[in-house]
Amino acid sequence: MTQDLNRKLLVSFLFLLAAIGQIAAQTVDTARLEGIVLDENNAAVPGAILTIKRGEETLFTTTSGATGRYVFPALQGGIYRLVVTASGFAEASETVELTRDTRLDLKLRITFTERVDVEAKGENLTAILLTGNRLKALPADPRLLLQRLQRLAGASGAPDSLSVYVDGFREDGKLPPKEVISAILINADPFSAQFPEPGKSRVEIITKPATERVRGEINYYFSDEGFNARNAFASTRAPFQIRNYSGAVSIPLIPAKWGLFGEFSRNETDDNAVINAQVLNAATLMPEPYRSTVIAPIAGTSASIRSSRLFRTGHTFDVRYLFSKETAVNQGLQGGFDLPERSYRRSWLGNTIRASLISTFGEKMLNEARVSWGRGHSSISADGTGYAVIVPGAFNAGGNQDTLFLEDATWNFGIENNVTRVSGRHILKAGGSFAAVSIENTDRSNFGGTFTFGTDFERGPTGFPLPNGSYIWALDSYRYSVQRRPGYRPEQFVINQGDPFIRLKQANVGLFAQDDLKISDRLTLTFGLRGEYQTNLNGKVDAAPRIGVAFRPFRDIPGVLRIGAGVFYSRVDPGITIDELRFDGVRQEELVIIRPPFFPVVPPEFNRATVQSTLRPKSPDLRSPAIYITKASYEQPWRGLTA
């Protein structure tokens, strides 16, 4: 009996040992796979999608974190294939055999599209390149981001001091949400032949085709007069308030390959205008001060929607729609002497559609095709339509004849195609652009007439200046004219008459070719030639040769010495041609009458024998203004941008 019990206990013990061994074996077969995803510059790649596969079967998926780190905590031992995808990078895969905990760091290759437009420019020393952690360090607020980019680019801060290109399209200082930005180039190729303007103070932004997950943000900004000091010419602190609302959302249809982006912003500003003038008392006609504060509200709305699709064949298609609207009232009273009746209101409505196709052909060629179409309508109308009275140093009254009625309806179309080819140490670029605009302009400025008063002499009963008389100010000249004293008149009267409508079409063509020659990692030479042609000029092509050298003097210090020279042409504004057509002496006339005898009643007809007519001809030899730039500088990036 005892022997049988001992035998059973021994068998049970052996079975227990076998079970423990089996569990231990299974534990040994479970392994941990972790590592970091980096780009070719050893910067972390957050948001990369990592997939564990066995054959074609997908087993597990994870995403790299903010530092590029990923982890698969528990995998059975065996042979797997790890596939990594990330926006802007070529797909990578590694075969890994797991028998124990394994660390595998992965390095992704930037795709050709971004290699030419981003990395190549960074390597050839012609730009400040912001990607990865450098990009993350920038503020997310679009206003603060624009201010930071202005400082980094060395722009003055004025509205037109910074040229912003988003995916190749010129923007008016408006930035996309930081969430969709893949890279930022600052001062790229200062003497590049691709762009009409100098590279100084130019920012190029490249966006992602899609994000990996749904993201959104909402921003609100508020400020009022409590944060402002009192205007020195106002008796009390003027009312003032700013209210800005904005939001953005990104929705991936196919993670990292196809997505939708939407933006919306509403800006409301209750601005003010302080009036500090000298007017005549209605009863006594004696000068008296006039002080007032007028609220001048401005409201603007903008929205956009965009869809971008990255295809496996190496093509990225992007289409976007942009909408903008603005209204403003009680404008034009910023000089201090304008009375409230001089105010005007303005409005703007714009719609734009843009499309682009970026195509790679193998590892050596890139083609960028872009097309845009837009329509805008703007109008300005004065609140008062009567003639204007200008008394310098005292007040301005009557209707605002400068903006009596202005209306612009514009249609614009643009197409551009650029080709880039990498050949050894050369990056060859060539391309062309065509832009056309059609303008329908209605301008009734000064159709009501403007009386201007100036200094005068003291005059006697006959209206002639007194022999020993002194000068009088413009306000006194106006007062005596109102009192109908002999000899006192306005200094001049100006009025426009004729057809206020003009239709104009204008086109610009630009062609360029450029070679970026990379002599070494520390020396890059750039040679380029650009040709510009604009209609409504003398019919000549403007040639703009450019050359640049970028050299890194010290191997371990990222400072760059830049030397370059080039010719840049500014396009002539269509307004010059519109003025020529309008004031040709037939369509419309600007009549100037010196010391008019008819104040304050404007006659329906004028004696042409005493009238001066102003013409505005355009020189037949008028050419685009040329700027010749030679530059030598040494740039040392801020440490925070090179970390």
PDB file of C-alpha atoms in Angstrom, residues 192-197 431 433 509-513 528-532 541-546 567 569 571:
ATOM      1  CA  SER A 192      17.301  80.901 -57.086  1.00  0.00           C
ATOM      2  CA  ALA A 193      16.072  81.431 -60.640  1.00  0.00           C
ATOM      3  CA  GLN A 194      12.806  79.630 -59.860  1.00  0.00           C
ATOM      4  CA  PHE A 195      11.279  82.601 -58.058  1.00  0.00           C
ATOM      5  CA  PRO A 196      10.830  86.172 -59.299  1.00  0.00           C
ATOM      6  CA  GLU A 197      11.717  87.728 -55.922  1.00  0.00           C
ATOM      7  CA  GLY A 431      10.344  75.172 -65.599  1.00  0.00           C
ATOM      8  CA  SER A 433       4.819  79.631 -65.279  1.00  0.00           C
ATOM      9  CA  VAL A 509       5.202  84.502 -68.343  1.00  0.00           C
ATOM     10  CA  GLY A 510       8.298  83.263 -66.554  1.00  0.00           C
ATOM     11  CA  LEU A 511      10.887  80.676 -67.668  1.00  0.00           C
ATOM     12  CA  PHE A 512      13.945  79.517 -65.734  1.00  0.00           C
ATOM     13  CA  ALA A 513      16.815  77.032 -65.702  1.00  0.00           C
ATOM     14  CA  GLY A 528      20.603  80.192 -62.945  1.00  0.00           C
ATOM     15  CA  LEU A 529      18.866  82.269 -65.597  1.00  0.00           C
ATOM     16  CA  ARG A 530      15.295  83.540 -65.519  1.00  0.00           C
ATOM     17  CA  GLY A 531      13.289  85.233 -68.253  1.00  0.00           C
ATOM     18  CA  GLU A 532      10.261  87.436 -67.530  1.00  0.00           C
ATOM     19  CA  VAL A 541      11.767  89.853 -72.443  1.00  0.00           C
ATOM     20  CA  ASP A 542      13.642  90.706 -69.236  1.00  0.00           C
ATOM     21  CA  ALA A 543      16.633  88.417 -68.655  1.00  0.00           C
ATOM     22  CA  ALA A 544      17.697  87.854 -65.054  1.00  0.00           C
ATOM     23  CA  PRO A 545      20.984  85.938 -64.577  1.00  0.00           C
ATOM     24  CA  ARG A 546      21.847  84.784 -61.044  1.00  0.00           C
ATOM     25  CA  VAL A 567      19.042  90.573 -61.290  1.00  0.00           C
ATOM     26  CA  TYR A 569      12.449  92.273 -61.891  1.00  0.00           C
ATOM     27  CA  ARG A 571       6.123  93.131 -62.178  1.00  0.00           C
TER      28      ARG A 571
END
